[in-house]
PDB file of C-alpha atoms in Angstrom:
ATOM      1  CA  MET P   1       0.031   0.096   0.183  1.00 66.00           C
ATOM      2  CA  ASN P   2       2.452   2.176   1.159  1.00 81.00           C
ATOM      3  CA  ALA P   3       5.086   1.136  -1.876  1.00 82.00           C
ATOM      4  CA  GLN P   4       2.223   1.853  -4.046  1.00 86.00           C
ATOM      5  CA  MET P   5       1.297   5.009  -3.138  1.00 86.00           C
ATOM      6  CA  MET P   6       4.908   6.629  -2.683  1.00 85.00           C
ATOM      7  CA  SER P   7       5.497   5.064  -6.928  1.00 85.00           C
ATOM      8  CA  GLN P   8       1.862   7.314  -7.632  1.00 87.00           C
ATOM      9  CA  ILE P   9       3.418  10.270  -5.974  1.00 89.00           C
ATOM     10  CA  GLY P  10       6.876   9.704  -7.512  1.00 88.00           C
ATOM     11  CA  GLU P  11       4.961   9.768 -11.430  1.00 89.00           C
ATOM     12  CA  PHE P  12       3.109  12.639 -10.608  1.00 90.00           C
ATOM     13  CA  ILE P  13       6.679  14.289  -9.545  1.00 92.00           C
ATOM     14  CA  ILE P  14       7.678  13.489 -12.941  1.00 92.00           C
ATOM     15  CA  ALA P  15       4.751  14.169 -14.961  1.00 92.00           C
ATOM     16  CA  LEU P  16       4.874  17.622 -13.265  1.00 92.00           C
ATOM     17  CA  ILE P  17       8.140  18.001 -14.368  1.00 93.00           C
ATOM     18  CA  VAL P  18       7.242  17.243 -17.937  1.00 93.00           C
ATOM     19  CA  LEU P  19       4.394  19.698 -17.728  1.00 93.00           C
ATOM     20  CA  LEU P  20       6.417  22.540 -16.560  1.00 93.00           C
ATOM     21  CA  GLY P  21       9.042  21.824 -19.562  1.00 93.00           C
ATOM     22  CA  ALA P  22       6.297  22.188 -21.971  1.00 93.00           C
ATOM     23  CA  LEU P  23       4.843  25.614 -20.549  1.00 93.00           C
ATOM     24  CA  LEU P  24       8.616  27.021 -20.902  1.00 92.00           C
ATOM     25  CA  GLY P  25       8.535  25.570 -24.719  1.00 91.00           C
ATOM     26  CA  ALA P  26       5.041  27.615 -25.035  1.00 91.00           C
ATOM     27  CA  LEU P  27       6.586  30.679 -23.234  1.00 92.00           C
ATOM     28  CA  SER P  28       9.822  30.965 -25.538  1.00 91.00           C
ATOM     29  CA  ALA P  29       7.102  30.560 -28.371  1.00 91.00           C
ATOM     30  CA  PHE P  30       4.966  33.602 -27.282  1.00 91.00           C
ATOM     31  CA  GLY P  31       7.955  35.523 -26.297  1.00 90.00           C
ATOM     32  CA  LEU P  32       9.035  34.730 -30.154  1.00 90.00           C
ATOM     33  CA  ILE P  33       5.731  36.273 -31.495  1.00 90.00           C
ATOM     34  CA  ARG P  34       5.437  38.989 -29.112  1.00 89.00           C
ATOM     35  CA  LEU P  35       9.118  40.467 -28.595  1.00 88.00           C
ATOM     36  CA  PRO P  36       9.739  43.315 -31.208  1.00 88.00           C
ATOM     37  CA  ASP P  37      13.394  42.876 -32.375  1.00 86.00           C
ATOM     38  CA  VAL P  38      15.381  39.666 -33.519  1.00 88.00           C
ATOM     39  CA  TYR P  39      17.847  40.167 -30.435  1.00 88.00           C
ATOM     40  CA  MET P  40      15.275  40.077 -27.996  1.00 88.00           C
ATOM     41  CA  ARG P  41      13.536  37.121 -29.547  1.00 89.00           C
ATOM     42  CA  SER P  42      16.919  35.657 -29.748  1.00 89.00           C
ATOM     43  CA  HIS P  43      16.800  35.742 -25.730  1.00 88.00           C
ATOM     44  CA  ALA P  44      13.237  34.090 -25.887  1.00 87.00           C
ATOM     45  CA  ALA P  45      13.943  31.692 -27.991  1.00 87.00           C
ATOM     46  CA  THR P  46      17.569  30.353 -26.597  1.00 88.00           C
ATOM     47  CA  LYS P  47      17.518  30.051 -22.871  1.00 89.00           C
ATOM     48  CA  SER P  48      13.549  29.273 -22.130  1.00 90.00           C
ATOM     49  CA  ALA P  49      13.334  27.024 -24.987  1.00 90.00           C
ATOM     50  CA  THR P  50      16.764  25.119 -23.474  1.00 91.00           C
ATOM     51  CA  LEU P  51      16.083  25.091 -20.158  1.00 92.00           C
ATOM     52  CA  GLY P  52      12.311  23.476 -21.255  1.00 92.00           C
ATOM     53  CA  VAL P  53      13.633  20.762 -23.428  1.00 92.00           C
ATOM     54  CA  LEU P  54      16.238  20.092 -20.152  1.00 92.00           C
ATOM     55  CA  LEU P  55      13.224  19.440 -18.221  1.00 93.00           C
ATOM     56  CA  ILE P  56      11.407  17.439 -20.303  1.00 93.00           C
ATOM     57  CA  LEU P  57      14.267  15.099 -20.804  1.00 93.00           C
ATOM     58  CA  ALA P  58      15.064  15.134 -17.340  1.00 93.00           C
ATOM     59  CA  GLY P  59      11.813  13.807 -16.804  1.00 93.00           C
ATOM     60  CA  ALA P  60      11.970  11.189 -19.082  1.00 92.00           C
ATOM     61  CA  PHE P  61      15.391   9.982 -18.066  1.00 92.00           C
ATOM     62  CA  LEU P  62      13.936   9.925 -14.523  1.00 92.00           C
ATOM     63  CA  TYR P  63      10.994   8.040 -15.467  1.00 91.00           C
ATOM     64  CA  PHE P  64      12.709   5.498 -17.531  1.00 90.00           C
ATOM     65  CA  THR P  65      15.172   4.680 -14.862  1.00 90.00           C
ATOM     66  CA  PHE P  66      12.925   4.491 -11.704  1.00 88.00           C
ATOM     67  CA  TYR P  67       9.868   2.794 -13.802  1.00 87.00           C
ATOM     68  CA  LEU P  68      11.280   0.835 -16.730  1.00 84.00           C
ATOM     69  CA  GLU P  69      14.467  -0.001 -14.923  1.00 81.00           C
ATOM     70  CA  HIS P  70      16.321   1.119 -18.012  1.00 82.00           C
ATOM     71  CA  VAL P  71      19.271   3.559 -17.501  1.00 86.00           C
ATOM     72  CA  SER P  72      19.813   5.604 -20.748  1.00 85.00           C
ATOM     73  CA  ALA P  73      23.332   6.758 -21.535  1.00 88.00           C
ATOM     74  CA  LYS P  74      21.708   7.930 -25.116  1.00 88.00           C
ATOM     75  CA  LEU P  75      18.881  10.187 -23.255  1.00 89.00           C
ATOM     76  CA  LEU P  76      21.867  11.603 -21.185  1.00 91.00           C
ATOM     77  CA  LEU P  77      24.136  12.610 -24.511  1.00 91.00           C
ATOM     78  CA  GLY P  78      20.877  14.101 -25.701  1.00 89.00           C
ATOM     79  CA  ILE P  79      20.610  16.241 -22.229  1.00 91.00           C
ATOM     80  CA  VAL P  80      24.487  17.250 -22.275  1.00 91.00           C
ATOM     81  CA  PHE P  81      24.247  18.050 -26.166  1.00 91.00           C
ATOM     82  CA  VAL P  82      21.257  20.456 -26.033  1.00 90.00           C
ATOM     83  CA  PHE P  83      22.731  21.964 -22.790  1.00 90.00           C
ATOM     84  CA  ILE P  84      26.182  23.100 -25.237  1.00 90.00           C
ATOM     85  CA  THR P  85      24.673  23.309 -28.354  1.00 91.00           C
ATOM     86  CA  GLY P  86      21.613  25.679 -27.775  1.00 88.00           C
ATOM     87  CA  PRO P  87      23.784  28.832 -26.694  1.00 89.00           C
ATOM     88  CA  VAL P  88      26.211  28.259 -29.067  1.00 91.00           C
ATOM     89  CA  ALA P  89      23.690  28.217 -31.883  1.00 90.00           C
ATOM     90  CA  GLY P  90      21.848  31.516 -30.532  1.00 90.00           C
ATOM     91  CA  HIS P  91      25.136  33.269 -30.327  1.00 90.00           C
ATOM     92  CA  LEU P  92      25.955  32.420 -33.967  1.00 90.00           C
ATOM     93  CA  ASN P  93      22.556  33.540 -34.741  1.00 89.00           C
ATOM     94  CA  GLY P  94      22.310  37.014 -33.195  1.00 88.00           C
ATOM     95  CA  ARG P  95      26.192  37.474 -34.298  1.00 88.00           C
ATOM     96  CA  ALA P  96      25.343  37.284 -38.206  1.00 89.00           C
ATOM     97  CA  ALA P  97      22.227  39.640 -37.492  1.00 88.00           C
ATOM     98  CA  TYR P  98      24.469  41.870 -36.214  1.00 87.00           C
ATOM     99  CA  ARG P  99      27.212  41.553 -38.763  1.00 85.00           C
ATOM    100  CA  SER P 100      24.362  41.383 -41.684  1.00 84.00           C
ATOM    101  CA  GLY P 101      22.881  44.944 -40.830  1.00 79.00           C
ATOM    102  CA  VAL P 102      19.255  43.945 -39.273  1.00 79.00           C
ATOM    103  CA  SER P 103      18.468  47.157 -37.574  1.00 80.00           C
ATOM    104  CA  MET P 104      17.733  47.385 -33.705  1.00 81.00           C
ATOM    105  CA  TRP P 105      14.298  48.228 -31.912  1.00 82.00           C
ATOM    106  CA  ASP P 106      13.898  52.310 -32.393  1.00 80.00           C
ATOM    107  CA  LYS P 107      13.443  52.447 -28.768  1.00 82.00           C
ATOM    108  CA  SER P 108      16.561  50.547 -27.834  1.00 79.00           C
ATOM    109  CA  VAL P 109      19.019  53.126 -25.857  1.00 82.00           C
ATOM    110  CA  HIS P 110      22.522  51.623 -25.915  1.00 81.00           C
ATOM    111  CA  ASP P 111      24.566  49.829 -28.826  1.00 79.00           C
ATOM    112  CA  ASP P 112      27.938  48.989 -27.396  1.00 80.00           C
ATOM    113  CA  LEU P 113      29.065  46.788 -30.138  1.00 80.00           C
ATOM    114  CA  LYS P 114      28.692  49.590 -32.910  1.00 80.00           C
ATOM    115  CA  PRO P 115      31.946  51.465 -31.799  1.00 82.00           C
ATOM    116  CA  ALA P 116      33.932  48.176 -31.621  1.00 82.00           C
ATOM    117  CA  LEU P 117      33.072  47.418 -35.060  1.00 81.00           C
ATOM    118  CA  LYS P 118      33.821  50.760 -36.449  1.00 83.00           C
ATOM    119  CA  ARG P 119      36.947  50.737 -34.850  1.00 85.00           C
ATOM    120  CA  GLU P 120      37.893  47.138 -35.909  1.00 83.00           C
ATOM    121  CA  ARG P 121      37.050  48.238 -39.512  1.00 83.00           C
ATOM    122  CA  GLU P 122      38.991  51.008 -39.560  1.00 86.00           C
ATOM    123  CA  ARG P 123      41.801  48.989 -38.219  1.00 87.00           C
ATOM    124  CA  MET P 124      41.303  46.158 -40.767  1.00 84.00           C
ATOM    125  CA  ARG P 125      41.433  49.156 -43.631  1.00 85.00           C
ATOM    126  CA  GLU P 126      44.559  50.260 -42.382  1.00 85.00           C
ATOM    127  CA  SER P 127      46.440  46.802 -42.329  1.00 84.00           C
ATOM    128  CA  GLN P 128      45.494  46.281 -46.016  1.00 82.00           C
ATOM    129  CA  ALA P 129      46.200  49.337 -46.946  1.00 81.00           C
ATOM    130  CA  VAL P 130      49.819  49.302 -45.382  1.00 80.00           C
ATOM    131  CA  ASP P 131      49.908  45.350 -47.591  1.00 77.00           C
ATOM    132  CA  SER P 132      48.823  47.058 -50.590  1.00 74.00           C
ATOM    133  CA  SER P 133      52.014  49.839 -50.555  1.00 75.00           C
ATOM    134  CA  LYS P 134      54.348  46.971 -49.614  1.00 71.00           C
ATOM    135  CA  ALA P 135      53.090  45.008 -52.354  1.00 68.00           C
ATOM    136  CA  GLY P 136      53.446  47.991 -54.713  1.00 64.00           C
ATOM    137  CA  VAL P 137      56.842  48.555 -53.432  1.00 62.00           C
ATOM    138  CA  ASN P 138      58.031  45.494 -54.171  1.00 61.00           C
ATOM    139  CA  GLU P 139      56.923  45.438 -57.810  1.00 57.00           C
ATOM    140  CA  GLU P 140      58.314  48.539 -58.481  1.00 54.00           C
ATOM    141  CA  SER P 141      61.838  47.184 -57.187  1.00 50.00           C
TER     142      SER P 141
ATOM    143  CA  MET T   1      -3.083  10.369 -14.529  1.00 79.00           C
ATOM    144  CA  ILE T   2       0.370  10.327 -15.824  1.00 84.00           C
ATOM    145  CA  ASN T   3      -1.175   9.486 -19.461  1.00 88.00           C
ATOM    146  CA  SER T   4      -3.353  12.528 -19.696  1.00 90.00           C
ATOM    147  CA  MET T   5      -0.646  14.788 -18.053  1.00 90.00           C
ATOM    148  CA  LEU T   6       1.550  13.413 -20.789  1.00 91.00           C
ATOM    149  CA  ILE T   7      -1.071  14.293 -23.330  1.00 93.00           C
ATOM    150  CA  ALA T   8      -1.639  17.864 -22.105  1.00 93.00           C
ATOM    151  CA  SER T   9       2.181  18.380 -22.480  1.00 93.00           C
ATOM    152  CA  LEU T  10       2.269  17.173 -26.324  1.00 93.00           C
ATOM    153  CA  VAL T  11      -0.705  19.731 -26.852  1.00 94.00           C
ATOM    154  CA  ILE T  12       0.999  22.686 -25.120  1.00 93.00           C
ATOM    155  CA  LEU T  13       3.976  21.412 -26.924  1.00 93.00           C
ATOM    156  CA  SER T  14       2.302  21.792 -30.461  1.00 94.00           C
ATOM    157  CA  LEU T  15       0.655  25.357 -29.708  1.00 93.00           C
ATOM    158  CA  ALA T  16       4.428  26.375 -29.243  1.00 92.00           C
ATOM    159  CA  ILE T  17       5.136  24.783 -32.639  1.00 93.00           C
ATOM    160  CA  LEU T  18       2.194  26.806 -34.058  1.00 93.00           C
ATOM    161  CA  GLY T  19       3.691  29.965 -32.784  1.00 90.00           C
ATOM    162  CA  CYS T  20       7.156  29.356 -34.401  1.00 90.00           C
ATOM    163  CA  LEU T  21       5.413  28.636 -37.241  1.00 92.00           C
ATOM    164  CA  TYR T  22       4.006  32.167 -37.266  1.00 91.00           C
ATOM    165  CA  ARG T  23       7.205  33.891 -36.816  1.00 89.00           C
ATOM    166  CA  LEU T  24       8.605  31.376 -39.216  1.00 90.00           C
ATOM    167  CA  ILE T  25       6.396  32.915 -41.831  1.00 91.00           C
ATOM    168  CA  LYS T  26       6.042  36.486 -41.120  1.00 87.00           C
ATOM    169  CA  GLY T  27       9.800  37.516 -40.119  1.00 75.00           C
ATOM    170  CA  PRO T  28      10.664  40.512 -41.100  1.00 84.00           C
ATOM    171  CA  SER T  29      14.683  39.081 -41.300  1.00 85.00           C
ATOM    172  CA  MET T  30      16.335  36.061 -42.410  1.00 88.00           C
ATOM    173  CA  ASN T  31      17.235  35.493 -38.908  1.00 88.00           C
ATOM    174  CA  ASP T  32      13.970  35.468 -37.468  1.00 90.00           C
ATOM    175  CA  ARG T  33      13.331  32.482 -39.517  1.00 91.00           C
ATOM    176  CA  ILE T  34      16.383  30.821 -38.703  1.00 91.00           C
ATOM    177  CA  MET T  35      15.650  31.112 -35.192  1.00 91.00           C
ATOM    178  CA  SER T  36      12.314  30.025 -35.191  1.00 91.00           C
ATOM    179  CA  LEU T  37      13.455  27.312 -37.175  1.00 91.00           C
ATOM    180  CA  ASP T  38      16.219  26.127 -34.260  1.00 91.00           C
ATOM    181  CA  THR T  39      13.444  26.546 -31.629  1.00 92.00           C
ATOM    182  CA  ILE T  40      10.915  24.388 -33.745  1.00 93.00           C
ATOM    183  CA  GLY T  41      13.796  21.691 -34.098  1.00 92.00           C
ATOM    184  CA  ILE T  42      14.178  21.805 -30.013  1.00 92.00           C
ATOM    185  CA  ILE T  43      10.410  21.775 -29.516  1.00 93.00           C
ATOM    186  CA  LEU T  44      10.008  18.564 -32.005  1.00 93.00           C
ATOM    187  CA  LEU T  45      13.154  17.197 -29.807  1.00 92.00           C
ATOM    188  CA  SER T  46      11.499  17.091 -26.309  1.00 92.00           C
ATOM    189  CA  MET T  47       7.890  15.889 -28.313  1.00 93.00           C
ATOM    190  CA  ILE T  48       9.720  12.998 -29.215  1.00 93.00           C
ATOM    191  CA  ALA T  49      10.564  12.747 -25.625  1.00 92.00           C
ATOM    192  CA  VAL T  50       7.447  13.006 -24.371  1.00 93.00           C
ATOM    193  CA  LEU T  51       6.117  10.332 -27.075  1.00 93.00           C
ATOM    194  CA  CYS T  52       8.596   8.131 -25.353  1.00 91.00           C
ATOM    195  CA  MET T  53       7.251   8.233 -22.156  1.00 90.00           C
ATOM    196  CA  LEU T  54       3.792   7.667 -23.079  1.00 91.00           C
ATOM    197  CA  PHE T  55       4.548   4.549 -25.237  1.00 91.00           C
ATOM    198  CA  ARG T  56       6.585   3.035 -22.573  1.00 89.00           C
ATOM    199  CA  THR T  57       9.542   2.640 -25.188  1.00 87.00           C
ATOM    200  CA  THR T  58      13.352   3.233 -25.601  1.00 87.00           C
ATOM    201  CA  VAL T  59      13.356   3.086 -29.685  1.00 89.00           C
ATOM    202  CA  TYR T  60      12.809   6.437 -30.437  1.00 90.00           C
ATOM    203  CA  PHE T  61      16.366   8.080 -28.327  1.00 90.00           C
ATOM    204  CA  ASP T  62      18.655   7.754 -31.584  1.00 91.00           C
ATOM    205  CA  ILE T  63      16.141  10.310 -32.886  1.00 92.00           C
ATOM    206  CA  ILE T  64      16.030  12.878 -30.263  1.00 91.00           C
ATOM    207  CA  LEU T  65      19.904  12.992 -30.794  1.00 91.00           C
ATOM    208  CA  LEU T  66      19.526  12.487 -34.457  1.00 93.00           C
ATOM    209  CA  ILE T  67      17.390  15.590 -34.494  1.00 92.00           C
ATOM    210  CA  GLY T  68      19.254  17.539 -31.651  1.00 91.00           C
ATOM    211  CA  ILE T  69      22.465  17.367 -33.663  1.00 92.00           C
ATOM    212  CA  LEU T  70      20.705  18.015 -37.348  1.00 93.00           C
ATOM    213  CA  THR T  71      19.234  21.232 -35.993  1.00 92.00           C
ATOM    214  CA  PHE T  72      22.605  22.688 -34.454  1.00 92.00           C
ATOM    215  CA  ILE T  73      24.217  21.875 -38.137  1.00 92.00           C
ATOM    216  CA  GLY T  74      21.637  23.336 -39.819  1.00 92.00           C
ATOM    217  CA  THR T  75      21.385  26.320 -37.852  1.00 91.00           C
ATOM    218  CA  THR T  76      24.960  27.140 -37.888  1.00 91.00           C
ATOM    219  CA  ALA T  77      25.369  26.565 -41.709  1.00 90.00           C
ATOM    220  CA  LEU T  78      22.451  28.879 -42.056  1.00 89.00           C
ATOM    221  CA  ALA T  79      24.106  31.766 -39.695  1.00 88.00           C
ATOM    222  CA  ARG T  80      27.529  31.324 -41.628  1.00 88.00           C
ATOM    223  CA  TYR T  81      25.654  31.893 -44.861  1.00 88.00           C
ATOM    224  CA  ILE T  82      23.872  34.597 -43.882  1.00 86.00           C
ATOM    225  CA  GLU T  83      27.270  36.203 -42.312  1.00 82.00           C
ATOM    226  CA  ARG T  84      29.774  35.622 -44.707  1.00 80.00           C
ATOM    227  CA  GLY T  85      28.246  34.540 -48.268  1.00 74.00           C
ATOM    228  CA  ASP T  86      29.275  30.938 -48.101  1.00 71.00           C
ATOM    229  CA  VAL T  87      29.455  27.535 -45.486  1.00 70.00           C
ATOM    230  CA  ILE T  88      32.854  26.569 -45.702  1.00 73.00           C
ATOM    231  CA  GLU T  89      35.640  29.197 -45.797  1.00 69.00           C
ATOM    232  CA  ARG T  90      38.425  28.235 -48.513  1.00 70.00           C
ATOM    233  CA  THR T  91      41.695  29.571 -46.898  1.00 67.00           C
ATOM    234  CA  ASN T  92      44.545  28.059 -49.327  1.00 62.00           C
ATOM    235  CA  ASP T  93      46.260  31.188 -50.331  1.00 58.00           C
ATOM    236  CA  GLU T  94      48.762  29.219 -53.078  1.00 54.00           C
ATOM    237  CA  SER T  95      45.458  29.619 -55.132  1.00 50.00           C
ATOM    238  CA  ASP T  96      45.113  33.390 -55.329  1.00 49.00           C
ATOM    239  CA  ARG T  97      48.598  34.225 -56.317  1.00 45.00           C
TER     240      ARG T  97
END
């Protein structure tokens, strides 16, 4: 009687974890629809979707470990893989968006990357000019 | 009890995929579409995990890993293509001279 009740409570907690992960996925979709800007939308899509997947996969891992007696290394590998690659993909996408000139929201007030990028481009242009002048000297001599 | 909660979370996840599809169709820039495809892949992965728990089978775990890897590679390739114009850089300087 007692063991059966414990097992039912454990099942309920695992289902609650899975339901919480699903709600986080729905929250990330809501942010993807409602936020005004690529960068803010990337904030919503990357973080909360990754956390939702982590919760669901952890719930599946617990369920298969305790109720079906099957410790799945594949599921653990999936958890680690999503945990590593989700933020990396978000970062790459935001970098590509900024460098290809997607504009920010009208009401955003601060942009630290703009002067840094300008400086870097000036430095690259100077070094290219130095290279081409050296090449010209070599050809003349 | 647990079956009904799992089915409820499947329904919630499908609604989330519908929301991502709206951003996929409407998105003003290309990066919005890439991001929404990434989110669709991740949500699909978690739907398959919930489906595994619902059917009490372990045969779909390979598909979880496969979808995770394919989503990451697709997002990386598309973002690099948007940023630089090609996916794989060729850096052999000998052919330029």
